[in-house]
Amino acid sequence: MKFGKTFEKTLQDEHIPESWLSSSIRYKLLKKQINKVVDEINELGLSDSIKSDNHQYIYKFTTEDNGIIEPKLYEIKANDDDKYDDEIKELKSIEISNSNAKINHEIILQKDKDFFQDLFNQYNQLNKFMRLEEKDLESKICNFAIIIKSLLENNKQKDIKIWREIFNQYIDFKLDLNSKFNLKNFENFLNHLNSTKLINGLKRDNLKIFESFYQLNYSLLKFLTFKKLNNLAIKKIIKKFDKHTSLKSSPNLTRLINSYHGNELSLISPMTIEQIISTDIIKLIPQLDDYLCPICFNIAYKPIRLRCSHFFCVRCLVKLQRQNESKCPICREFNVMDATEQNLDEQLMKFMTTNFPKEVKMKRRINDKEITDETLENLGYDRLSALDDSKLKQFNELSQTLLEKKTAELTTQLSLFKSILLSFFEQNKDTIAKNSELKLKLFQVCRNLNIDPLIILDKSTDFNQFYYELGLKIIEFNDFQGNIKYGGLIPIKEILLSINENLDNKIKQDDLQISIDLLKVLNEEIDIITLNNQKYIKLLQISLSSDKVELLKIVNEIGHISISILRDNLNWNIIKCKEVLNELVSNGYLWIDKGNKGEVLYWDPSWINRF
Ligand SMILES: [Zn+2]
Ligand SMILES: [Zn+2]
Protein backbone atom coordinates (compact mmCIF):
# COMPACT_ATOMS: atom_id res chain seq x y z
CA MET A 1 0.00 0.00 0.00
CA LYS A 2 1.21 3.48 -0.81
CA PHE A 3 2.18 5.52 2.25
CA GLY A 4 -0.46 8.19 1.56
CA LYS A 5 -3.18 5.58 1.91
CA THR A 6 -1.53 3.84 4.87
CA PHE A 7 -1.20 7.17 6.61
CA GLU A 8 -4.89 8.02 6.24
CA LYS A 9 -5.98 4.53 7.18
CA THR A 10 -3.83 4.42 10.29
CA LEU A 11 -5.15 7.78 11.46
CA GLN A 12 -8.61 6.32 11.10
CA ASP A 13 -7.81 2.95 12.69
CA GLU A 14 -6.22 4.55 15.71
CA HIS A 15 -9.40 6.57 16.28
CA ILE A 16 -7.57 9.85 16.08
CA PRO A 17 -10.18 12.53 16.89
CA GLU A 18 -11.68 14.35 13.90
CA SER A 19 -10.57 17.69 15.32
CA TRP A 20 -6.93 16.64 15.24
CA LEU A 21 -6.96 15.65 11.57
CA SER A 22 -7.03 19.23 10.29
CA SER A 23 -3.69 19.76 11.99
CA SER A 24 -2.22 16.67 10.46
CA ILE A 25 0.32 16.71 7.61
CA ARG A 26 -1.53 16.64 4.27
CA TYR A 27 0.60 14.08 2.63
CA LYS A 28 -1.37 13.65 -0.62
CA LEU A 29 -1.46 17.37 -1.23
CA LEU A 30 2.27 17.64 -0.78
CA LYS A 31 2.79 14.72 -3.11
CA LYS A 32 0.92 16.54 -5.85
CA GLN A 33 3.17 19.51 -5.35
CA ILE A 34 6.23 17.35 -5.82
CA ASN A 35 4.87 16.44 -9.23
CA LYS A 36 4.65 20.12 -10.08
CA VAL A 37 8.30 20.60 -9.13
CA VAL A 38 9.25 17.69 -11.35
CA ASP A 39 7.26 19.26 -14.20
CA GLU A 40 9.01 22.55 -13.70
CA ILE A 41 12.45 20.95 -13.76
CA ASN A 42 11.51 19.12 -16.92
CA GLU A 43 10.20 22.31 -18.51
CA LEU A 44 13.53 23.99 -17.78
CA GLY A 45 15.28 21.01 -19.34
CA LEU A 46 17.29 20.39 -16.23
CA SER A 47 16.19 16.90 -15.30
CA ASP A 48 19.00 15.11 -17.12
CA SER A 49 21.80 17.39 -15.99
CA ILE A 50 20.66 17.27 -12.32
CA LYS A 51 20.69 13.50 -12.43
CA SER A 52 24.00 13.21 -14.27
CA ASP A 53 27.35 13.07 -12.55
CA ASN A 54 28.91 15.57 -14.90
CA HIS A 55 27.19 18.48 -13.27
CA GLN A 56 27.55 19.66 -9.71
CA TYR A 57 24.59 21.24 -7.91
CA ILE A 58 24.07 22.64 -4.45
CA TYR A 59 20.57 22.66 -2.97
CA LYS A 60 20.35 24.67 0.20
CA PHE A 61 17.95 26.69 2.33
CA THR A 62 18.25 30.33 3.20
CA THR A 63 16.19 32.44 5.54
CA GLU A 64 14.84 35.55 3.90
CA ASP A 65 14.45 38.91 5.66
CA ASN A 66 10.76 38.26 6.21
CA GLY A 67 11.61 35.03 8.05
CA ILE A 68 10.48 32.79 5.27
CA ILE A 69 12.78 29.92 4.53
CA GLU A 70 13.46 29.32 0.88
CA PRO A 71 15.28 26.62 -1.03
CA LYS A 72 17.93 27.69 -3.55
CA LEU A 73 19.52 25.70 -6.31
CA TYR A 74 23.00 26.50 -7.57
CA GLU A 75 24.98 24.96 -10.35
CA ILE A 76 28.72 24.99 -9.74
CA LYS A 77 30.73 26.10 -12.73
CA ALA A 78 34.41 26.81 -13.36
CA ASN A 79 35.25 30.36 -12.34
CA ASP A 80 36.06 32.73 -15.18
CA ASP A 81 34.57 35.73 -13.54
CA ASP A 82 35.34 37.47 -10.25
CA LYS A 83 32.04 39.24 -10.00
CA TYR A 84 30.12 37.15 -7.44
CA ASP A 85 28.43 38.43 -4.42
CA ASP A 86 29.47 38.01 -0.78
CA GLU A 87 27.21 35.12 -0.14
CA ILE A 88 28.65 33.13 -2.98
CA LYS A 89 32.14 34.02 -1.82
CA GLU A 90 31.33 32.48 1.48
CA LEU A 91 29.85 29.43 -0.16
CA LYS A 92 32.89 29.10 -2.30
CA SER A 93 35.16 28.86 0.67
CA ILE A 94 33.10 26.12 2.16
CA GLU A 95 32.02 24.10 -0.80
CA ILE A 96 34.92 24.36 -3.12
CA SER A 97 38.07 22.76 -2.06
CA ASN A 98 40.24 22.38 -5.11
CA SER A 99 42.53 25.11 -6.33
CA ASN A 100 40.59 25.68 -9.55
CA ALA A 101 38.25 28.45 -8.56
CA LYS A 102 34.61 27.80 -9.33
CA ILE A 103 31.48 29.86 -9.31
CA ASN A 104 27.96 29.02 -8.11
CA HIS A 105 25.28 29.93 -10.57
CA GLU A 106 21.75 30.18 -9.17
CA ILE A 107 18.94 28.46 -11.00
CA ILE A 108 15.54 29.96 -10.26
CA LEU A 109 12.78 27.51 -9.44
CA GLN A 110 9.30 28.45 -8.17
CA LYS A 111 7.39 25.21 -7.53
CA ASP A 112 9.93 23.90 -5.01
CA LYS A 113 9.47 27.12 -3.03
CA ASP A 114 5.71 26.51 -3.03
CA PHE A 115 6.26 22.95 -1.84
CA PHE A 116 8.55 23.80 1.02
CA GLN A 117 6.50 26.78 2.04
CA ASP A 118 3.50 24.52 2.32
CA LEU A 119 5.45 21.88 4.17
CA PHE A 120 6.80 24.43 6.67
CA ASN A 121 3.36 25.88 7.22
CA GLN A 122 1.88 22.48 7.88
CA TYR A 123 4.76 21.60 10.13
CA ASN A 124 4.35 24.77 12.17
CA GLN A 125 0.63 24.34 12.46
CA LEU A 126 1.11 20.76 13.57
CA ASN A 127 3.64 21.81 16.19
CA LYS A 128 1.38 24.56 17.48
CA PHE A 129 -1.43 22.05 17.86
CA MET A 130 0.80 19.46 19.49
CA ARG A 131 2.03 22.02 21.94
CA LEU A 132 -1.52 22.86 23.01
CA GLU A 133 -2.38 19.19 23.36
CA GLU A 134 0.76 18.60 25.33
CA LYS A 135 -0.14 21.41 27.70
CA ASP A 136 -3.61 19.95 28.11
CA LEU A 137 -2.19 16.51 28.87
CA GLU A 138 0.28 17.99 31.31
CA SER A 139 -2.46 19.66 33.27
CA LYS A 140 -4.47 16.42 33.26
CA ILE A 141 -1.45 14.58 34.65
CA CYS A 142 -1.01 17.30 37.21
CA ASN A 143 -4.65 17.02 38.31
CA PHE A 144 -4.35 13.30 38.57
CA ALA A 145 -1.19 13.63 40.64
CA ILE A 146 -3.14 15.86 43.04
CA ILE A 147 -5.70 13.10 43.55
CA ILE A 148 -3.02 10.54 44.35
CA LYS A 149 -1.19 13.00 46.59
CA SER A 150 -4.37 13.61 48.57
CA LEU A 151 -4.63 9.86 49.23
CA LEU A 152 -1.14 10.01 50.66
CA GLU A 153 -1.70 13.20 52.62
CA ASN A 154 -4.85 11.82 54.18
CA ASN A 155 -3.03 8.54 54.81
CA LYS A 156 -5.72 6.44 53.14
CA GLN A 157 -3.77 3.25 53.57
CA LYS A 158 -6.41 1.00 52.02
CA ASP A 159 -6.57 3.08 48.84
CA ILE A 160 -2.82 3.53 48.75
CA LYS A 161 -2.43 -0.21 48.87
CA ILE A 162 -4.71 -0.58 45.84
CA TRP A 163 -2.89 2.08 43.88
CA ARG A 164 0.47 0.72 44.85
CA GLU A 165 -0.60 -2.60 43.38
CA ILE A 166 -1.92 -1.01 40.19
CA PHE A 167 1.23 1.08 39.71
CA ASN A 168 3.33 -1.93 40.52
CA GLN A 169 1.70 -3.76 37.63
CA TYR A 170 2.15 -0.69 35.46
CA ILE A 171 5.87 -0.88 36.13
CA ASP A 172 5.91 -4.64 35.66
CA PHE A 173 4.48 -4.11 32.20
CA LYS A 174 7.28 -1.57 31.68
CA LEU A 175 4.75 1.11 30.81
CA ASP A 176 6.99 3.56 32.62
CA LEU A 177 9.58 3.12 29.86
CA ASN A 178 9.23 5.15 26.66
CA SER A 179 10.04 2.19 24.49
CA LYS A 180 7.29 0.02 26.02
CA PHE A 181 4.62 2.66 26.33
CA ASN A 182 2.33 1.60 23.52
CA LEU A 183 -1.30 0.70 23.05
CA LYS A 184 -0.73 -3.04 22.83
CA ASN A 185 1.23 -3.13 26.04
CA PHE A 186 -1.28 -0.91 27.78
CA GLU A 187 -4.08 -3.25 26.78
CA ASN A 188 -2.10 -6.22 28.07
CA PHE A 189 -1.76 -4.36 31.34
CA LEU A 190 -5.52 -3.77 31.50
CA ASN A 191 -6.25 -7.40 30.69
CA HIS A 192 -3.94 -8.49 33.44
CA LEU A 193 -5.60 -6.17 35.95
CA ASN A 194 -8.96 -7.62 34.97
CA SER A 195 -7.72 -11.15 35.41
CA THR A 196 -6.40 -10.38 38.88
CA LYS A 197 -9.84 -9.01 39.84
CA LEU A 198 -8.13 -5.88 41.06
CA ILE A 199 -10.38 -3.70 38.94
CA ASN A 200 -13.62 -5.50 39.77
CA GLY A 201 -12.91 -5.00 43.45
CA LEU A 202 -12.59 -1.22 43.13
CA LYS A 203 -15.10 0.79 45.13
CA ARG A 204 -16.81 3.86 43.75
CA ASP A 205 -14.12 6.48 44.39
CA ASN A 206 -11.21 4.34 43.28
CA LEU A 207 -13.12 3.25 40.22
CA LYS A 208 -13.53 6.90 39.27
CA ILE A 209 -9.85 7.53 39.81
CA PHE A 210 -9.01 4.48 37.77
CA GLU A 211 -11.20 5.68 34.93
CA SER A 212 -9.35 8.95 34.75
CA PHE A 213 -6.03 7.11 34.93
CA TYR A 214 -7.20 4.99 32.03
CA GLN A 215 -8.36 8.03 30.05
CA LEU A 216 -5.11 9.81 30.73
CA ASN A 217 -3.01 6.96 29.40
CA TYR A 218 -5.32 6.49 26.48
CA SER A 219 -5.18 10.16 25.43
CA LEU A 220 -1.44 10.15 25.83
CA LEU A 221 -1.09 7.08 23.67
CA LYS A 222 -3.24 8.71 20.95
CA PHE A 223 -1.21 11.85 21.17
CA LEU A 224 2.04 9.92 20.74
CA THR A 225 0.66 7.88 17.85
CA PHE A 226 -0.46 11.05 16.11
CA LYS A 227 2.92 12.64 16.64
CA LYS A 228 4.77 9.58 15.41
CA LEU A 229 2.62 9.20 12.31
CA ASN A 230 3.10 12.82 11.33
CA ASN A 231 6.83 12.67 11.87
CA LEU A 232 6.93 9.66 9.63
CA ALA A 233 4.83 11.46 7.02
CA ILE A 234 7.28 14.38 7.01
CA LYS A 235 10.25 12.06 6.62
CA LYS A 236 8.54 10.17 3.82
CA ILE A 237 7.50 13.25 1.88
CA ILE A 238 11.01 14.72 1.98
CA LYS A 239 12.43 11.43 0.81
CA LYS A 240 9.90 11.38 -1.99
CA PHE A 241 10.82 14.91 -2.96
CA ASP A 242 14.49 14.01 -3.21
CA LYS A 243 13.81 10.85 -5.15
CA HIS A 244 11.50 12.41 -7.71
CA THR A 245 13.28 15.72 -8.23
CA SER A 246 16.83 14.42 -7.73
CA LEU A 247 17.42 17.57 -5.68
CA LYS A 248 19.22 16.63 -2.48
CA SER A 249 17.18 18.51 0.09
CA SER A 250 17.32 16.16 3.09
CA PRO A 251 20.88 16.79 4.46
CA ASN A 252 20.38 20.56 4.63
CA LEU A 253 16.77 20.26 5.64
CA THR A 254 17.59 17.98 8.57
CA ARG A 255 20.18 20.49 9.69
CA LEU A 256 17.62 23.25 9.40
CA ILE A 257 14.96 21.37 11.39
CA ASN A 258 17.49 20.53 14.07
CA SER A 259 18.45 24.18 14.40
CA TYR A 260 14.74 24.90 14.57
CA HIS A 261 14.53 22.74 17.66
CA GLY A 262 17.53 24.47 19.14
CA ASN A 263 15.82 27.85 19.39
CA GLU A 264 12.74 29.09 21.14
CA LEU A 265 10.50 27.31 18.67
CA SER A 266 11.56 24.05 20.21
CA LEU A 267 8.67 21.89 21.29
CA ILE A 268 10.51 18.99 22.79
CA SER A 269 10.71 19.37 26.55
CA PRO A 270 13.78 17.85 28.15
CA MET A 271 11.54 15.20 29.65
CA THR A 272 9.18 13.59 27.19
CA ILE A 273 5.56 13.55 28.19
CA GLU A 274 5.32 9.79 28.71
CA GLN A 275 8.09 10.06 31.25
CA ILE A 276 6.00 12.58 33.14
CA ILE A 277 3.39 9.93 33.90
CA SER A 278 5.98 7.75 35.56
CA THR A 279 7.84 10.48 37.40
CA ASP A 280 4.88 12.64 38.41
CA ILE A 281 2.34 9.92 39.11
CA ILE A 282 3.72 6.42 39.39
CA LYS A 283 6.61 7.48 41.60
CA LEU A 284 4.23 9.32 43.94
CA ILE A 285 3.26 6.09 45.64
CA PRO A 286 6.32 4.58 47.22
CA GLN A 287 7.10 1.13 45.86
CA LEU A 288 8.81 -1.43 48.03
CA ASP A 289 11.43 -2.08 45.35
CA ASP A 290 12.89 1.36 45.96
CA TYR A 291 13.43 0.64 49.65
CA LEU A 292 15.01 -2.79 49.55
CA CYS A 293 18.43 -3.44 51.01
CA PRO A 294 20.61 -4.31 48.00
CA ILE A 295 22.30 -7.04 50.02
CA CYS A 296 19.50 -9.03 51.65
CA PHE A 297 16.61 -7.83 49.43
CA ASN A 298 14.42 -7.28 52.45
CA ILE A 299 13.17 -3.85 53.28
CA ALA A 300 16.22 -1.86 54.40
CA TYR A 301 14.86 -1.33 57.88
CA LYS A 302 16.82 0.35 59.96
CA PRO A 303 18.38 2.13 57.03
CA ILE A 304 22.02 3.10 57.41
CA ARG A 305 22.94 5.69 54.84
CA LEU A 306 26.59 5.76 53.85
CA ARG A 307 28.49 8.85 52.83
CA CYS A 308 27.88 8.00 49.17
CA SER A 309 24.13 8.18 50.02
CA HIS A 310 23.55 4.47 49.34
CA PHE A 311 21.61 2.80 52.11
CA PHE A 312 21.51 -0.71 53.55
CA CYS A 313 19.75 -2.43 56.39
CA VAL A 314 21.67 -2.22 59.62
CA ARG A 315 22.14 -6.00 59.85
CA CYS A 316 23.87 -6.25 56.50
CA LEU A 317 26.06 -3.29 57.29
CA VAL A 318 27.08 -4.77 60.63
CA LYS A 319 28.02 -7.97 58.80
CA LEU A 320 30.07 -6.02 56.26
CA GLN A 321 31.92 -4.30 59.07
CA ARG A 322 32.59 -7.59 60.83
CA GLN A 323 34.06 -8.96 57.63
CA ASN A 324 36.18 -5.83 57.30
CA GLU A 325 34.50 -5.16 53.99
CA SER A 326 35.24 -1.46 53.73
CA LYS A 327 33.83 -0.63 50.30
CA CYS A 328 30.22 0.32 49.56
CA PRO A 329 28.88 -2.71 47.64
CA ILE A 330 27.30 -0.42 45.08
CA CYS A 331 29.81 2.32 44.30
CA ARG A 332 32.96 0.85 45.90
CA GLU A 333 33.65 4.01 47.89
CA PHE A 334 35.67 3.36 51.06
CA ASN A 335 33.10 4.37 53.65
CA VAL A 336 31.61 1.25 55.26
CA MET A 337 33.90 1.28 58.27
CA ASP A 338 33.07 4.92 59.01
CA ALA A 339 29.37 4.19 59.49
CA THR A 340 28.06 4.55 63.04
CA GLU A 341 24.60 4.93 64.49
CA GLN A 342 24.84 8.54 63.34
CA ASN A 343 24.29 7.17 59.84
CA LEU A 344 20.83 5.89 60.66
CA ASP A 345 18.44 7.71 58.34
CA GLU A 346 15.65 8.34 60.81
CA GLN A 347 13.41 10.12 58.37
CA LEU A 348 13.62 7.23 55.95
CA MET A 349 13.03 4.79 58.79
CA LYS A 350 9.87 6.63 59.77
CA PHE A 351 8.81 6.67 56.16
CA MET A 352 9.27 2.91 55.88
CA THR A 353 7.30 2.25 59.04
CA THR A 354 4.41 4.36 57.75
CA ASN A 355 4.36 3.01 54.23
CA PHE A 356 5.44 -0.59 54.63
CA PRO A 357 4.36 -1.61 58.14
CA LYS A 358 3.99 -5.28 57.25
CA GLU A 359 7.41 -5.55 55.64
CA VAL A 360 9.04 -3.69 58.51
CA LYS A 361 7.47 -6.04 61.02
CA MET A 362 8.67 -9.05 59.09
CA LYS A 363 12.18 -7.64 58.73
CA ARG A 364 12.33 -6.99 62.47
CA ARG A 365 11.36 -10.58 63.12
CA ILE A 366 14.07 -11.79 60.75
CA ASN A 367 16.61 -9.57 62.50
CA ASP A 368 15.58 -10.80 65.96
CA LYS A 369 15.86 -14.40 64.86
CA GLU A 370 19.26 -13.77 63.33
CA ILE A 371 20.57 -12.11 66.47
CA THR A 372 19.38 -15.00 68.62
CA ASP A 373 20.90 -17.51 66.23
CA GLU A 374 24.19 -15.68 66.42
CA THR A 375 24.07 -15.70 70.20
CA LEU A 376 23.36 -19.41 70.20
CA GLU A 377 26.08 -20.00 67.66
CA ASN A 378 28.60 -18.11 69.80
CA LEU A 379 27.65 -20.36 72.66
CA GLY A 380 28.26 -23.43 70.50
CA TYR A 381 24.68 -24.18 69.70
CA ASP A 382 23.62 -24.95 66.20
CA ARG A 383 19.92 -24.52 65.55
CA LEU A 384 19.71 -27.16 62.83
CA SER A 385 20.94 -29.97 64.98
CA ALA A 386 18.50 -29.38 67.79
CA LEU A 387 17.47 -32.97 67.52
CA ASP A 388 21.01 -34.10 68.15
CA ASP A 389 21.07 -35.45 71.64
CA SER A 390 24.41 -34.08 72.75
CA LYS A 391 23.36 -30.66 71.62
CA LEU A 392 20.36 -30.84 73.89
CA LYS A 393 22.68 -30.85 76.85
CA GLN A 394 24.17 -27.59 75.66
CA PHE A 395 20.66 -26.37 75.11
CA ASN A 396 19.90 -27.12 78.70
CA GLU A 397 23.12 -25.62 80.00
CA LEU A 398 22.57 -22.57 77.91
CA SER A 399 19.12 -22.05 79.34
CA GLN A 400 20.58 -22.26 82.81
CA THR A 401 23.36 -19.84 81.96
CA LEU A 402 20.84 -17.43 80.59
CA LEU A 403 18.71 -17.79 83.68
CA GLU A 404 21.62 -17.13 85.96
CA LYS A 405 22.56 -13.96 84.19
CA LYS A 406 19.35 -12.13 84.56
CA THR A 407 20.63 -8.85 83.28
CA ALA A 408 18.30 -6.61 81.41
CA GLU A 409 19.96 -7.51 78.17
CA LEU A 410 19.65 -11.21 78.78
CA THR A 411 16.03 -11.00 79.76
CA THR A 412 15.14 -9.99 76.24
CA GLN A 413 17.22 -12.80 74.85
CA LEU A 414 15.67 -15.19 77.28
CA SER A 415 12.16 -14.37 76.23
CA LEU A 416 13.25 -14.74 72.63
CA PHE A 417 14.84 -18.01 73.51
CA LYS A 418 11.62 -19.13 75.12
CA SER A 419 9.58 -18.29 72.07
CA ILE A 420 12.07 -20.08 69.84
CA LEU A 421 11.92 -23.11 72.05
CA LEU A 422 8.15 -23.13 71.93
CA SER A 423 8.06 -22.77 68.17
CA PHE A 424 10.70 -25.50 67.93
CA PHE A 425 8.46 -27.65 70.04
CA GLU A 426 5.49 -26.85 67.86
CA GLN A 427 7.34 -27.59 64.62
CA ASN A 428 8.83 -30.87 65.81
CA LYS A 429 5.81 -32.07 67.71
CA ASP A 430 5.57 -35.40 65.92
CA THR A 431 9.25 -36.25 66.26
CA ILE A 432 9.24 -35.32 69.91
CA ALA A 433 6.09 -37.32 70.62
CA LYS A 434 7.82 -40.44 69.33
CA ASN A 435 10.99 -39.85 71.30
CA SER A 436 10.30 -39.88 75.02
CA GLU A 437 13.90 -39.25 75.97
CA LEU A 438 14.06 -36.17 73.85
CA LYS A 439 10.77 -35.06 75.29
CA LEU A 440 12.04 -35.43 78.81
CA LYS A 441 15.06 -33.33 78.07
CA LEU A 442 13.04 -30.62 76.43
CA PHE A 443 10.70 -30.73 79.33
CA GLN A 444 13.58 -30.06 81.70
CA VAL A 445 14.69 -27.11 79.63
CA CYS A 446 11.16 -25.76 79.84
CA ARG A 447 11.13 -26.12 83.58
CA ASN A 448 14.41 -24.28 83.85
CA LEU A 449 12.95 -21.48 81.83
CA ASN A 450 9.77 -21.37 83.90
CA ILE A 451 7.70 -22.30 80.91
CA ASP A 452 4.33 -23.64 81.99
CA PRO A 453 4.51 -27.40 81.28
CA LEU A 454 0.84 -27.30 80.32
CA ILE A 455 1.80 -25.27 77.28
CA ILE A 456 3.92 -28.02 75.82
CA LEU A 457 2.13 -31.08 77.11
CA ASP A 458 -0.52 -32.60 74.95
CA LYS A 459 -3.63 -33.95 76.68
CA SER A 460 -4.06 -36.84 74.29
CA THR A 461 -0.48 -38.12 74.03
CA ASP A 462 0.78 -37.15 77.48
CA PHE A 463 -2.36 -38.03 79.39
CA ASN A 464 -0.87 -38.89 82.79
CA GLN A 465 1.79 -36.25 82.82
CA PHE A 466 -0.59 -33.60 81.67
CA TYR A 467 -3.15 -34.27 84.40
CA TYR A 468 -0.45 -34.71 86.97
CA GLU A 469 0.92 -31.24 86.16
CA LEU A 470 -2.60 -29.87 86.33
CA GLY A 471 -3.02 -31.49 89.74
CA LEU A 472 0.17 -29.83 90.93
CA LYS A 473 -1.16 -26.52 89.72
CA ILE A 474 -4.34 -26.97 91.72
CA ILE A 475 -2.30 -27.63 94.82
CA GLU A 476 0.06 -24.74 94.10
CA PHE A 477 -2.90 -22.46 93.66
CA ASN A 478 -4.23 -23.54 97.00
CA ASP A 479 -0.83 -23.14 98.65
CA PHE A 480 -0.14 -19.70 97.33
CA GLN A 481 -3.51 -18.05 97.56
CA GLY A 482 -6.34 -20.50 97.92
CA ASN A 483 -5.95 -21.45 101.52
CA ILE A 484 -5.96 -17.95 102.87
CA LYS A 485 -8.23 -16.32 100.34
CA TYR A 486 -10.79 -19.09 99.92
CA GLY A 487 -10.35 -21.05 103.13
CA GLY A 488 -9.76 -24.33 101.30
CA LEU A 489 -12.80 -23.99 99.00
CA ILE A 490 -11.61 -22.74 95.64
CA PRO A 491 -14.23 -21.55 93.15
CA ILE A 492 -13.71 -23.47 89.89
CA LYS A 493 -14.15 -20.25 87.91
CA GLU A 494 -11.25 -18.58 89.73
CA ILE A 495 -8.81 -21.42 89.36
CA LEU A 496 -9.61 -21.89 85.67
CA LEU A 497 -9.03 -18.20 85.12
CA SER A 498 -5.64 -18.37 86.76
CA ILE A 499 -4.49 -21.59 85.09
CA ASN A 500 -5.71 -20.62 81.63
CA GLU A 501 -4.04 -17.23 81.65
CA ASN A 502 -1.17 -18.27 79.37
CA LEU A 503 -2.67 -21.28 77.68
CA ASP A 504 -3.90 -21.52 74.13
CA ASN A 505 -5.63 -24.84 74.72
CA LYS A 506 -7.84 -23.88 77.60
CA ILE A 507 -8.37 -26.18 80.56
CA LYS A 508 -12.01 -27.09 81.21
CA GLN A 509 -13.87 -28.28 84.27
CA ASP A 510 -13.76 -31.85 82.98
CA ASP A 511 -9.97 -31.66 82.94
CA LEU A 512 -9.95 -30.51 86.55
CA GLN A 513 -12.11 -33.50 87.42
CA ILE A 514 -9.62 -35.93 85.87
CA SER A 515 -6.74 -34.35 87.79
CA ILE A 516 -8.67 -34.41 91.00
CA ASP A 517 -9.39 -38.11 90.51
CA LEU A 518 -5.64 -38.61 90.19
CA LEU A 519 -4.97 -36.51 93.30
CA LYS A 520 -7.44 -38.62 95.22
CA VAL A 521 -4.78 -41.32 95.25
CA LEU A 522 -2.79 -38.95 97.46
CA ASN A 523 -5.66 -37.60 99.50
CA GLU A 524 -9.19 -38.87 99.53
CA GLU A 525 -10.60 -35.63 100.88
CA ILE A 526 -9.97 -33.70 97.69
CA ASP A 527 -13.10 -33.34 95.57
CA ILE A 528 -15.30 -31.11 93.50
CA ILE A 529 -18.44 -30.05 95.33
CA THR A 530 -21.43 -27.84 94.57
CA LEU A 531 -22.54 -25.14 96.99
CA ASN A 532 -25.34 -22.70 96.14
CA ASN A 533 -25.13 -23.73 92.46
CA GLN A 534 -21.42 -22.93 92.37
CA LYS A 535 -18.71 -25.49 91.91
CA TYR A 536 -15.70 -25.57 94.22
CA ILE A 537 -12.64 -27.65 94.66
CA LYS A 538 -12.53 -28.85 98.21
CA LEU A 539 -9.01 -28.87 99.57
CA LEU A 540 -10.10 -28.29 103.14
CA GLN A 541 -8.24 -31.02 104.94
CA ILE A 542 -5.70 -31.84 102.38
CA SER A 543 -2.69 -33.31 104.00
CA LEU A 544 -0.51 -33.61 100.95
CA SER A 545 2.58 -32.11 102.40
CA SER A 546 4.82 -29.81 100.49
CA ASP A 547 7.43 -32.55 100.90
CA LYS A 548 5.41 -34.85 98.68
CA VAL A 549 4.84 -32.10 96.15
CA GLU A 550 8.59 -31.45 95.98
CA LEU A 551 9.30 -35.12 95.51
CA LEU A 552 6.65 -35.54 92.84
CA LYS A 553 8.04 -32.62 90.95
CA ILE A 554 11.35 -34.38 90.62
CA VAL A 555 9.69 -37.66 89.62
CA ASN A 556 7.78 -35.82 87.02
CA GLU A 557 10.93 -34.40 85.53
CA ILE A 558 13.05 -37.48 85.30
CA GLY A 559 10.52 -40.31 85.62
CA HIS A 560 12.04 -41.84 88.70
CA ILE A 561 13.46 -41.00 92.09
CA SER A 562 15.91 -42.51 94.52
CA ILE A 563 17.04 -41.77 98.04
CA SER A 564 20.32 -40.30 96.84
CA ILE A 565 18.54 -38.05 94.38
CA LEU A 566 16.32 -36.81 97.19
CA ARG A 567 19.29 -36.22 99.44
CA ASP A 568 21.21 -34.39 96.73
CA ASN A 569 18.37 -32.23 95.63
CA LEU A 570 16.27 -31.63 98.71
CA ASN A 571 18.82 -32.20 101.47
CA TRP A 572 16.51 -34.66 103.21
CA ASN A 573 17.82 -37.19 105.69
CA ILE A 574 17.40 -40.89 104.93
CA ILE A 575 14.56 -41.38 107.40
CA LYS A 576 12.48 -38.62 105.88
CA CYS A 577 13.21 -39.96 102.42
CA LYS A 578 12.03 -43.44 103.28
CA GLU A 579 8.94 -42.20 105.09
CA VAL A 580 7.68 -40.12 102.20
CA LEU A 581 8.62 -42.71 99.59
CA ASN A 582 6.88 -45.54 101.44
CA GLU A 583 3.70 -43.56 101.74
CA LEU A 584 3.65 -42.81 98.03
CA VAL A 585 4.41 -46.44 97.18
CA SER A 586 1.63 -47.66 99.42
CA ASN A 587 -0.79 -45.29 97.75
CA GLY A 588 0.25 -46.75 94.40
CA TYR A 589 1.79 -43.57 93.19
CA LEU A 590 5.32 -44.93 92.83
CA TRP A 591 6.53 -48.31 91.71
CA ILE A 592 9.65 -49.88 93.11
CA ASP A 593 12.31 -51.04 90.67
CA LYS A 594 14.85 -53.29 92.32
CA GLY A 595 16.21 -54.73 89.08
CA ASN A 596 18.73 -51.97 88.66
CA LYS A 597 22.20 -52.72 90.05
CA GLY A 598 22.89 -50.57 93.05
CA GLU A 599 20.29 -48.23 94.37
CA VAL A 600 16.56 -48.87 94.44
CA LEU A 601 14.66 -46.66 92.03
CA TYR A 602 11.07 -45.51 92.50
CA TRP A 603 9.28 -45.03 89.19
CA ASP A 604 6.30 -43.00 88.15
CA PRO A 605 4.02 -45.69 86.60
CA SER A 606 3.10 -43.38 83.74
CA TRP A 607 6.77 -43.26 82.76
CA ILE A 608 7.23 -46.99 82.90
CA ASN A 609 4.34 -47.38 80.47
CA ARG A 610 6.34 -45.51 77.90
CA PHE A 611 9.34 -47.79 77.68
ZN1 LIG B 1 20.14 -6.04 54.29
ZN1 LIG C 1 27.81 3.75 47.64
PDB file of C-alpha atoms in Angstrom, residues 159 214 341 356 390 465 497 525 569 577:
ATOM      1  CA  ASP A 159      -6.573   3.081  48.836  1.00  0.00           C
ATOM      2  CA  TYR A 214      -7.197   4.994  32.032  1.00  0.00           C
ATOM      3  CA  GLU A 341      24.596   4.926  64.488  1.00  0.00           C
ATOM      4  CA  PHE A 356       5.436  -0.592  54.630  1.00  0.00           C
ATOM      5  CA  SER A 390      24.409 -34.076  72.748  1.00  0.00           C
ATOM      6  CA  GLN A 465       1.791 -36.250  82.820  1.00  0.00           C
ATOM      7  CA  LEU A 497      -9.032 -18.196  85.116  1.00  0.00           C
ATOM      8  CA  GLU A 525     -10.598 -35.631 100.880  1.00  0.00           C
ATOM      9  CA  ASN A 569      18.365 -32.233  95.634  1.00  0.00           C
ATOM     10  CA  CYS A 577      13.212 -39.964 102.419  1.00  0.00           C
TER      11      CYS A 577
END
